[in-house]
């Protein structure tokens, strides 16, 4: 069944807003004691009191139970706006609601749809972050997810004169993202390991560790040690998000996962200096070398490339896609895949801030790329759909600037942010993105 058929035949007959991720999937940030379903809805707090008696409260929060109720009735939880926006573009548009539900058996979907929304659910797929330790400070990230971003703010103060960033992503160190210091006991981490030991290692199909940079966190290595010492005790598939930066210990990783087959997810959306500009801390050559080392190992099931589509990556994106095709041809379609995730926040870094002329140029480049690759056997269906969805998104007719009055603010922030980013990070916007330079210089602040 293809994605569109799955939507119409399996999901929609339950309800027009049903998404199994609300039941079976969670992202949990143990550093801040927060959770969400997939990574799109805003995070919300986990009740510490509930957790003391029931570690399953890490996932089964009051908020999620209310959202499940809405979905059973066909109402749309507000936090899932990412999917509603895509579906509202076109009745047949395939949103993440489909991808995030399709991975579970139909019986599990039926069970979720019929169950009492008050009941706790056993997770099937989990993404977990132990803390925000990270050696990168990417432009679209912020101190809530990166200790290097925290240091930027602590050393240089808040980013100034940003008017569209109501959430203040770049103005403070986000201390609530890391409630417990290094060496202190974190009750959320404790609850996770308790849940893991008693239940999770038996029921969880996939565990994905994220960060920060998880391979910089001691808790990740503790969990990997558990797998090493308890060989065969759990069938949970392990996946690790890693920026594959130059100081990531790939040798130690490969040694720790002896006997396992692990999926690696790595973020990338451009190439060379442009990629290094966006993902501050990246060494593109070292990243490629790490990718190859992983693909050469039989302990790595696949490397998945996650592109966060922002205003700066579009010039380099087709070249990155060409590189991924080379990898697919060398290592096989099943061992190399990519997703294109359209950035929403910070909104001043969205591709929608680009002038229409540039957006149209990039749209055409991507449409040309897709026309040349869509029929090739190395492409996955979801990759073609993600490409088409991005091409539609960049179409100035299909996705106009809905809040045109906001645009001067977004342009102001784009220029304000990157001029400060340049000074703090010793970078040079106009030299790195010559095709954007004229427009960038013309922005009045
Ligand atoms: S944002 Fe979409 S994929 Fe995520 S939980 Fe909501 S409906 Fe499901």
Short mmCIF file of C-alpha atoms and ligand atoms in Angstrom, two decimals:
data_model
loop_
_atom_site.label_atom_id
_atom_site.label_comp_id
_atom_site.label_asym_id
_atom_site.label_seq_id
_atom_site.Cartn_x
_atom_site.Cartn_y
_atom_site.Cartn_z
CA UNK A 1 0.00 0.00 0.00
CA UNK A 2 1.51 3.35 -0.93
CA UNK A 3 1.51 6.35 1.41
CA UNK A 4 -1.55 7.99 -0.06
CA UNK A 5 -3.56 4.73 0.00
CA UNK A 6 -2.53 4.18 3.59
CA UNK A 7 -3.88 7.61 4.49
CA UNK A 8 -7.21 7.08 2.76
CA UNK A 9 -7.76 3.40 3.58
CA UNK A 10 -6.24 3.01 7.04
CA UNK A 11 -6.01 6.35 8.84
CA UNK A 12 -8.91 8.42 7.57
CA UNK A 13 -11.61 5.78 8.21
CA UNK A 14 -10.62 5.93 11.89
CA UNK A 15 -10.66 9.69 11.97
CA UNK A 16 -9.40 12.61 9.92
CA UNK A 17 -6.80 13.41 12.56
CA UNK A 18 -5.78 9.97 13.84
CA UNK A 19 -2.04 9.52 14.22
CA UNK A 20 -0.53 6.50 15.94
CA UNK A 21 2.50 8.51 17.05
CA UNK A 22 0.37 9.96 19.82
CA UNK A 23 0.12 6.48 21.36
CA UNK A 24 3.20 4.56 20.39
CA UNK A 25 5.93 7.10 19.85
CA UNK A 26 7.57 9.61 22.15
CA UNK A 27 10.39 12.02 22.25
CA UNK A 28 11.54 12.52 25.83
CA UNK A 29 14.08 15.10 26.96
CA UNK A 30 15.34 13.84 30.29
CA UNK A 31 17.47 16.94 30.90
CA UNK A 32 14.43 19.20 31.00
CA UNK A 33 11.81 16.61 32.04
CA UNK A 34 9.72 17.20 28.92
CA UNK A 35 8.11 15.10 26.24
CA UNK A 36 6.15 15.22 23.01
CA UNK A 37 4.80 12.62 20.53
CA UNK A 38 6.80 13.00 17.38
CA UNK A 39 9.24 15.93 17.44
CA UNK A 40 6.81 18.40 15.83
CA UNK A 41 4.38 19.32 18.63
CA UNK A 42 5.83 21.63 21.30
CA UNK A 43 7.29 19.82 24.28
CA UNK A 44 5.39 19.75 27.56
CA UNK A 45 6.38 18.98 31.15
CA UNK A 46 6.35 15.49 32.65
CA UNK A 47 4.74 15.37 36.09
CA UNK A 48 7.54 14.53 38.53
CA UNK A 49 5.12 13.38 41.23
CA UNK A 50 3.41 10.94 38.85
CA UNK A 51 6.84 9.69 37.83
CA UNK A 52 7.83 8.74 41.34
CA UNK A 53 5.20 5.98 41.40
CA UNK A 54 4.98 5.21 37.68
CA UNK A 55 7.94 5.53 35.30
CA UNK A 56 5.48 5.12 32.38
CA UNK A 57 4.38 8.68 33.15
CA UNK A 58 7.50 9.68 31.21
CA UNK A 59 5.28 9.14 28.16
CA UNK A 60 1.65 8.90 29.32
CA UNK A 61 1.11 12.52 30.35
CA UNK A 62 -2.27 14.20 30.84
CA UNK A 63 -1.61 16.31 27.73
CA UNK A 64 -1.03 13.29 25.49
CA UNK A 65 -4.12 11.55 26.84
CA UNK A 66 -6.20 14.61 25.96
CA UNK A 67 -4.68 14.72 22.47
CA UNK A 68 -5.46 11.02 21.97
CA UNK A 69 -9.06 11.74 22.86
CA UNK A 70 -9.19 14.54 20.28
CA UNK A 71 -7.73 12.27 17.61
CA UNK A 72 -10.21 9.49 18.37
CA UNK A 73 -12.99 12.02 17.75
CA UNK A 74 -11.43 13.43 14.57
CA UNK A 75 -10.48 16.76 16.13
CA UNK A 76 -7.05 18.23 15.57
CA UNK A 77 -4.67 18.72 18.52
CA UNK A 78 -3.22 22.21 18.12
CA UNK A 79 0.34 21.01 18.66
CA UNK A 80 0.23 18.94 15.46
CA UNK A 81 -0.07 22.04 13.26
CA UNK A 82 2.95 20.83 11.21
CA UNK A 83 0.85 18.03 9.75
CA UNK A 84 -2.37 20.04 9.37
CA UNK A 85 -0.53 22.69 7.37
CA UNK A 86 0.72 20.12 4.91
CA UNK A 87 -2.63 18.34 4.64
CA UNK A 88 -4.46 21.64 4.12
CA UNK A 89 -2.32 22.37 1.06
CA UNK A 90 -4.07 19.51 -0.70
CA UNK A 91 -6.46 16.76 0.43
CA UNK A 92 -4.07 14.12 -0.92
CA UNK A 93 -0.94 15.63 0.61
CA UNK A 94 0.93 13.08 2.71
CA UNK A 95 2.00 14.48 6.06
CA UNK A 96 4.14 12.90 8.77
CA UNK A 97 0.90 11.57 10.29
CA UNK A 98 1.12 8.88 7.60
CA UNK A 99 4.83 8.13 7.94
CA UNK A 100 4.64 8.03 11.74
CA UNK A 101 1.64 5.68 11.74
CA UNK A 102 2.63 3.40 8.88
CA UNK A 103 5.48 1.85 10.84
CA UNK A 104 3.10 0.07 13.24
CA UNK A 105 0.95 -3.03 12.56
CA UNK A 106 -2.64 -2.33 11.56
CA UNK A 107 -3.84 -4.23 14.68
CA UNK A 108 -1.88 -1.82 16.88
CA UNK A 109 -3.53 1.11 15.13
CA UNK A 110 -6.97 -0.40 15.68
CA UNK A 111 -6.17 -1.02 19.33
CA UNK A 112 -5.04 2.58 19.84
CA UNK A 113 -8.14 3.92 18.15
CA UNK A 114 -10.43 1.83 20.33
CA UNK A 115 -8.71 2.04 23.69
CA UNK A 116 -9.82 4.18 26.60
CA UNK A 117 -7.85 7.40 26.33
CA UNK A 118 -7.21 7.36 30.11
CA UNK A 119 -5.10 4.20 29.82
CA UNK A 120 -1.32 4.08 29.75
CA UNK A 121 0.23 2.81 26.52
CA UNK A 122 3.44 0.86 26.09
CA UNK A 123 5.84 2.66 23.82
CA UNK A 124 6.93 1.00 20.61
CA UNK A 125 9.33 3.65 19.38
CA UNK A 126 11.14 6.15 21.54
CA UNK A 127 13.52 9.00 20.92
CA UNK A 128 15.35 10.03 24.04
CA UNK A 129 17.79 12.79 24.92
CA UNK A 130 19.76 12.42 28.13
CA UNK A 131 21.15 15.94 28.14
CA UNK A 132 22.08 18.85 25.88
CA UNK A 133 25.83 18.29 25.75
CA UNK A 134 26.91 19.13 22.19
CA UNK A 135 30.09 20.37 20.58
CA UNK A 136 28.16 22.05 17.71
CA UNK A 137 26.11 25.26 17.76
CA UNK A 138 24.14 25.21 14.50
CA UNK A 139 22.47 28.39 13.31
CA UNK A 140 18.93 27.01 13.57
CA UNK A 141 19.54 25.32 16.93
CA UNK A 142 19.61 27.14 20.27
CA UNK A 143 20.91 26.79 23.86
CA UNK A 144 18.07 24.45 24.83
CA UNK A 145 19.71 21.74 22.72
CA UNK A 146 23.39 22.56 22.74
CA UNK A 147 25.86 23.32 25.52
CA UNK A 148 28.07 25.10 22.95
CA UNK A 149 25.14 27.42 22.20
CA UNK A 150 24.91 28.03 25.96
CA UNK A 151 28.55 29.08 25.98
CA UNK A 152 27.96 31.52 23.09
CA UNK A 153 25.24 33.26 25.09
CA UNK A 154 27.21 33.18 28.34
CA UNK A 155 30.32 34.64 26.69
CA UNK A 156 28.77 37.12 24.27
CA UNK A 157 25.40 37.91 25.80
CA UNK A 158 22.01 37.67 24.09
CA UNK A 159 21.54 38.15 20.37
CA UNK A 160 20.18 41.65 20.05
CA UNK A 161 17.44 43.40 18.07
CA UNK A 162 15.57 40.23 17.07
CA UNK A 163 11.91 41.18 16.86
CA UNK A 164 10.20 38.05 15.50
CA UNK A 165 11.64 35.57 17.97
CA UNK A 166 8.89 35.77 20.60
CA UNK A 167 10.20 32.65 22.29
CA UNK A 168 13.58 34.26 22.95
CA UNK A 169 15.54 31.34 21.57
CA UNK A 170 18.74 33.32 21.29
CA UNK A 171 18.50 35.63 24.26
CA UNK A 172 19.26 33.44 27.26
CA UNK A 173 20.96 30.20 28.28
CA UNK A 174 17.71 28.19 28.63
CA UNK A 175 18.64 26.89 32.09
CA UNK A 176 15.33 25.00 32.29
CA UNK A 177 16.55 22.75 29.46
CA UNK A 178 19.09 21.27 31.87
CA UNK A 179 17.51 21.09 35.31
CA UNK A 180 20.29 19.06 36.89
CA UNK A 181 23.98 19.72 36.67
CA UNK A 182 26.65 17.23 35.67
CA UNK A 183 27.05 14.76 38.57
CA UNK A 184 23.67 15.58 40.17
CA UNK A 185 20.97 12.90 40.30
CA UNK A 186 18.37 13.54 37.61
CA UNK A 187 15.06 11.83 38.59
CA UNK A 188 13.94 11.71 34.94
CA UNK A 189 17.09 9.82 33.94
CA UNK A 190 16.64 7.56 36.96
CA UNK A 191 13.02 6.87 35.95
CA UNK A 192 14.12 6.05 32.41
CA UNK A 193 16.69 3.49 33.52
CA UNK A 194 14.14 2.00 35.95
CA UNK A 195 11.55 1.72 33.16
CA UNK A 196 14.20 0.36 30.83
CA UNK A 197 15.27 -2.38 33.27
CA UNK A 198 11.72 -3.46 34.17
CA UNK A 199 9.72 -3.12 30.95
CA UNK A 200 11.09 -1.06 28.15
CA UNK A 201 13.92 -3.35 27.10
CA UNK A 202 11.28 -6.06 26.51
CA UNK A 203 8.59 -4.02 24.73
CA UNK A 204 10.36 -1.30 22.83
CA UNK A 205 10.91 -1.98 19.15
CA UNK A 206 13.17 0.96 18.47
CA UNK A 207 15.12 3.24 20.73
CA UNK A 208 16.67 6.29 19.19
CA UNK A 209 19.14 8.29 21.24
CA UNK A 210 19.42 11.95 20.45
CA UNK A 211 20.89 15.01 22.12
CA UNK A 212 22.67 17.40 22.08
CA UNK A 213 25.25 15.08 20.67
CA UNK A 214 24.46 11.77 22.38
CA UNK A 215 27.94 10.37 21.85
CA UNK A 216 29.19 13.20 24.11
CA UNK A 217 26.89 12.09 26.95
CA UNK A 218 27.96 9.61 29.65
CA UNK A 219 24.41 8.27 29.92
CA UNK A 220 24.52 7.10 26.28
CA UNK A 221 27.65 5.09 26.96
CA UNK A 222 26.01 3.68 30.11
CA UNK A 223 23.10 2.45 28.00
CA UNK A 224 25.44 1.04 25.34
CA UNK A 225 27.28 -0.77 28.16
CA UNK A 226 23.95 -2.30 29.21
CA UNK A 227 23.57 -3.77 25.72
CA UNK A 228 27.14 -5.03 25.85
CA UNK A 229 26.67 -6.70 29.23
CA UNK A 230 23.19 -8.07 28.46
CA UNK A 231 23.76 -9.53 25.02
CA UNK A 232 20.58 -11.10 23.61
CA UNK A 233 18.38 -9.84 26.47
CA UNK A 234 16.67 -7.16 24.40
CA UNK A 235 15.54 -7.13 20.80
CA UNK A 236 15.12 -3.35 20.78
CA UNK A 237 16.63 -1.89 17.62
CA UNK A 238 19.03 0.83 18.48
CA UNK A 239 19.41 4.06 16.56
CA UNK A 240 21.68 6.96 17.37
CA UNK A 241 21.51 10.53 16.15
CA UNK A 242 24.99 11.91 15.74
CA UNK A 243 26.42 15.01 14.15
CA UNK A 244 29.49 12.85 13.33
CA UNK A 245 31.69 15.78 14.22
CA UNK A 246 35.47 15.43 14.14
CA UNK A 247 35.66 14.58 17.86
CA UNK A 248 32.98 11.89 17.87
CA UNK A 249 34.62 8.61 18.93
CA UNK A 250 33.58 6.32 16.07
CA UNK A 251 36.03 3.58 17.21
CA UNK A 252 34.49 3.42 20.65
CA UNK A 253 31.02 3.38 19.13
CA UNK A 254 31.79 0.49 16.81
CA UNK A 255 33.43 -1.40 19.66
CA UNK A 256 30.43 -0.81 21.98
CA UNK A 257 27.87 -2.11 19.52
CA UNK A 258 29.56 -5.42 18.81
CA UNK A 259 26.80 -7.96 18.13
CA UNK A 260 24.20 -5.31 17.36
CA UNK A 261 22.97 -3.68 14.18
CA UNK A 262 22.57 0.03 14.73
CA UNK A 263 21.02 2.76 12.60
CA UNK A 264 22.80 6.08 12.53
CA UNK A 265 20.92 9.30 11.84
CA UNK A 266 23.01 12.31 10.93
CA UNK A 267 21.93 15.84 10.08
CA UNK A 268 23.11 17.48 6.89
CA UNK A 269 21.49 19.74 4.34
CA UNK A 270 24.28 21.33 2.35
CA UNK A 271 27.92 20.80 1.40
CA UNK A 272 31.42 22.13 2.11
CA UNK A 273 31.76 25.63 3.59
CA UNK A 274 28.05 26.36 3.33
CA UNK A 275 27.28 23.30 5.44
CA UNK A 276 30.01 24.32 7.90
CA UNK A 277 28.52 27.81 8.12
CA UNK A 278 25.04 26.48 8.96
CA UNK A 279 26.26 23.71 11.27
CA UNK A 280 28.87 25.53 13.32
CA UNK A 281 31.39 22.99 14.61
CA UNK A 282 31.17 20.78 11.53
CA UNK A 283 34.19 19.71 9.54
CA UNK A 284 32.55 18.57 6.31
CA UNK A 285 35.52 16.46 5.21
CA UNK A 286 35.73 14.71 8.59
CA UNK A 287 31.96 14.18 8.56
CA UNK A 288 32.20 12.44 5.17
CA UNK A 289 35.06 10.28 6.44
CA UNK A 290 32.96 9.24 9.47
CA UNK A 291 30.00 8.44 7.21
CA UNK A 292 32.19 6.13 5.13
CA UNK A 293 33.67 4.42 8.21
CA UNK A 294 30.19 3.67 9.46
CA UNK A 295 28.94 2.42 6.10
CA UNK A 296 31.97 0.14 5.85
CA UNK A 297 31.03 -1.53 9.16
CA UNK A 298 28.60 -4.46 9.35
CA UNK A 299 27.52 -3.21 12.80
CA UNK A 300 25.75 -0.32 11.11
CA UNK A 301 22.48 -1.26 9.48
CA UNK A 302 22.03 2.06 7.66
CA UNK A 303 22.97 5.72 7.74
CA UNK A 304 20.00 8.07 7.44
CA UNK A 305 20.57 11.66 6.47
CA UNK A 306 18.24 14.27 7.92
CA UNK A 307 18.14 17.59 6.11
CA UNK A 308 16.64 20.53 7.98
CA UNK A 309 15.48 22.71 5.14
CA UNK A 310 16.32 26.30 5.95
CA UNK A 311 16.95 29.46 3.93
CA UNK A 312 20.69 28.85 3.62
CA UNK A 313 20.80 25.23 2.53
CA UNK A 314 18.99 25.49 -0.79
CA UNK A 315 22.01 26.45 -2.92
CA UNK A 316 23.96 23.39 -1.72
CA UNK A 317 21.14 20.89 -1.34
CA UNK A 318 21.24 19.42 -4.86
CA UNK A 319 24.97 18.72 -4.48
CA UNK A 320 24.36 16.99 -1.16
CA UNK A 321 21.65 14.89 -2.82
CA UNK A 322 24.11 13.95 -5.58
CA UNK A 323 26.54 12.80 -2.89
CA UNK A 324 23.84 10.71 -1.23
CA UNK A 325 23.05 9.08 -4.57
CA UNK A 326 26.74 8.16 -4.90
CA UNK A 327 26.56 6.54 -1.45
CA UNK A 328 23.37 4.71 -2.37
CA UNK A 329 25.04 3.36 -5.51
CA UNK A 330 28.10 2.25 -3.57
CA UNK A 331 26.51 0.84 -0.39
CA UNK A 332 22.97 0.03 -1.49
CA UNK A 333 19.55 1.64 -1.36
CA UNK A 334 18.66 0.12 2.02
CA UNK A 335 21.79 1.39 3.74
CA UNK A 336 21.45 5.05 2.72
CA UNK A 337 18.31 7.14 2.95
CA UNK A 338 17.34 10.74 3.49
CA UNK A 339 14.49 12.88 4.78
CA UNK A 340 13.82 16.55 4.10
CA UNK A 341 12.29 18.30 7.10
CA UNK A 342 11.13 21.85 6.55
CA UNK A 343 12.30 24.23 9.25
CA UNK A 344 9.56 26.26 10.95
CA UNK A 345 11.43 27.83 13.86
CA UNK A 346 13.26 30.13 14.02
CA UNK A 347 10.92 31.48 11.34
CA UNK A 348 13.43 34.06 10.13
CA UNK A 349 15.60 31.17 8.90
CA UNK A 350 12.74 29.52 7.01
CA UNK A 351 13.11 29.18 3.23
CA UNK A 352 10.02 31.40 2.97
CA UNK A 353 12.06 34.49 3.90
CA UNK A 354 13.96 34.29 0.60
CA UNK A 355 12.88 36.66 -2.15
CA UNK A 356 10.47 35.04 -4.60
CA UNK A 357 13.00 35.09 -7.44
CA UNK A 358 15.50 33.03 -5.45
CA UNK A 359 12.86 30.68 -4.12
CA UNK A 360 11.72 30.02 -7.64
CA UNK A 361 15.30 29.38 -8.83
CA UNK A 362 15.87 26.85 -6.05
CA UNK A 363 12.48 25.26 -6.66
CA UNK A 364 13.41 24.73 -10.30
CA UNK A 365 16.81 23.26 -9.37
CA UNK A 366 15.13 20.74 -7.08
CA UNK A 367 12.41 19.92 -9.61
CA UNK A 368 15.15 19.29 -12.18
CA UNK A 369 16.98 17.04 -9.70
CA UNK A 370 13.84 15.09 -8.94
CA UNK A 371 12.96 14.65 -12.62
CA UNK A 372 16.39 13.09 -13.17
CA UNK A 373 16.23 10.76 -10.15
CA UNK A 374 12.60 9.92 -9.35
CA UNK A 375 12.53 6.81 -11.55
CA UNK A 376 15.84 5.44 -10.32
CA UNK A 377 15.74 2.23 -8.28
CA UNK A 378 17.88 3.73 -5.52
CA UNK A 379 15.16 6.21 -4.52
CA UNK A 380 12.77 5.42 -1.67
CA UNK A 381 9.14 6.41 -2.03
CA UNK A 382 9.33 8.68 1.01
CA UNK A 383 12.34 10.46 -0.51
CA UNK A 384 10.41 11.23 -3.68
CA UNK A 385 7.47 12.43 -1.59
CA UNK A 386 9.69 14.62 0.57
CA UNK A 387 11.27 16.14 -2.54
CA UNK A 388 7.86 16.84 -4.06
CA UNK A 389 6.58 18.30 -0.82
CA UNK A 390 9.56 20.66 -0.63
CA UNK A 391 9.15 21.66 -4.28
CA UNK A 392 5.48 22.46 -3.58
CA UNK A 393 6.41 24.32 -0.43
CA UNK A 394 8.84 26.54 -2.33
CA UNK A 395 6.22 27.32 -4.96
CA UNK A 396 5.33 30.96 -4.38
CA UNK A 397 1.83 30.30 -5.68
CA UNK A 398 1.16 27.29 -3.43
CA UNK A 399 2.85 28.69 -0.34
CA UNK A 400 2.65 32.47 -0.48
CA UNK A 401 3.94 34.55 2.42
CA UNK A 402 0.73 34.09 4.41
CA UNK A 403 1.62 36.80 6.89
CA UNK A 404 3.22 39.34 4.58
CA UNK A 405 3.17 41.99 7.27
CA UNK A 406 5.58 39.79 9.25
CA UNK A 407 8.10 39.68 6.44
CA UNK A 408 9.95 42.94 7.25
CA UNK A 409 10.43 41.63 10.78
CA UNK A 410 11.73 38.30 9.52
CA UNK A 411 14.13 40.02 7.13
CA UNK A 412 15.32 42.30 9.93
CA UNK A 413 15.98 39.28 12.11
CA UNK A 414 17.67 37.35 9.34
CA UNK A 415 20.17 40.17 8.84
CA UNK A 416 20.52 40.98 12.55
CA UNK A 417 21.05 37.36 13.49
CA UNK A 418 23.60 36.46 10.83
CA UNK A 419 25.63 39.64 11.26
CA UNK A 420 25.98 38.79 14.97
CA UNK A 421 26.54 35.09 14.20
CA UNK A 422 29.37 36.13 11.86
CA UNK A 423 31.08 38.18 14.57
CA UNK A 424 30.66 35.58 17.32
CA UNK A 425 31.64 32.58 15.23
CA UNK A 426 34.26 34.18 13.00
CA UNK A 427 32.24 33.57 9.85
CA UNK A 428 31.39 35.59 6.75
CA UNK A 429 27.88 35.36 5.34
CA UNK A 430 28.37 37.15 2.04
CA UNK A 431 31.60 35.31 1.20
CA UNK A 432 29.97 31.96 2.00
CA UNK A 433 26.70 32.57 0.16
CA UNK A 434 27.59 34.78 -2.82
CA UNK A 435 24.24 34.14 -4.50
CA UNK A 436 22.42 35.52 -1.46
CA UNK A 437 24.85 38.40 -0.88
CA UNK A 438 23.11 41.09 -2.90
CA UNK A 439 19.77 40.41 -1.26
CA UNK A 440 21.38 40.15 2.20
CA UNK A 441 23.19 43.46 1.77
CA UNK A 442 19.98 45.14 0.64
CA UNK A 443 18.14 44.31 3.88
CA UNK A 444 17.75 47.51 5.87
CA UNK A 445 18.07 47.17 9.65
S1 LIG B 1 2.73 16.36 14.37
FE1 LIG B 1 1.88 14.91 12.88
S2 LIG B 1 3.17 13.10 13.03
FE2 LIG B 1 3.52 14.31 14.85
S3 LIG B 1 2.11 13.49 16.39
FE3 LIG B 1 1.09 15.19 15.40
S4 LIG B 1 -0.12 14.32 13.70
FE4 LIG B 1 1.41 12.78 14.37
#
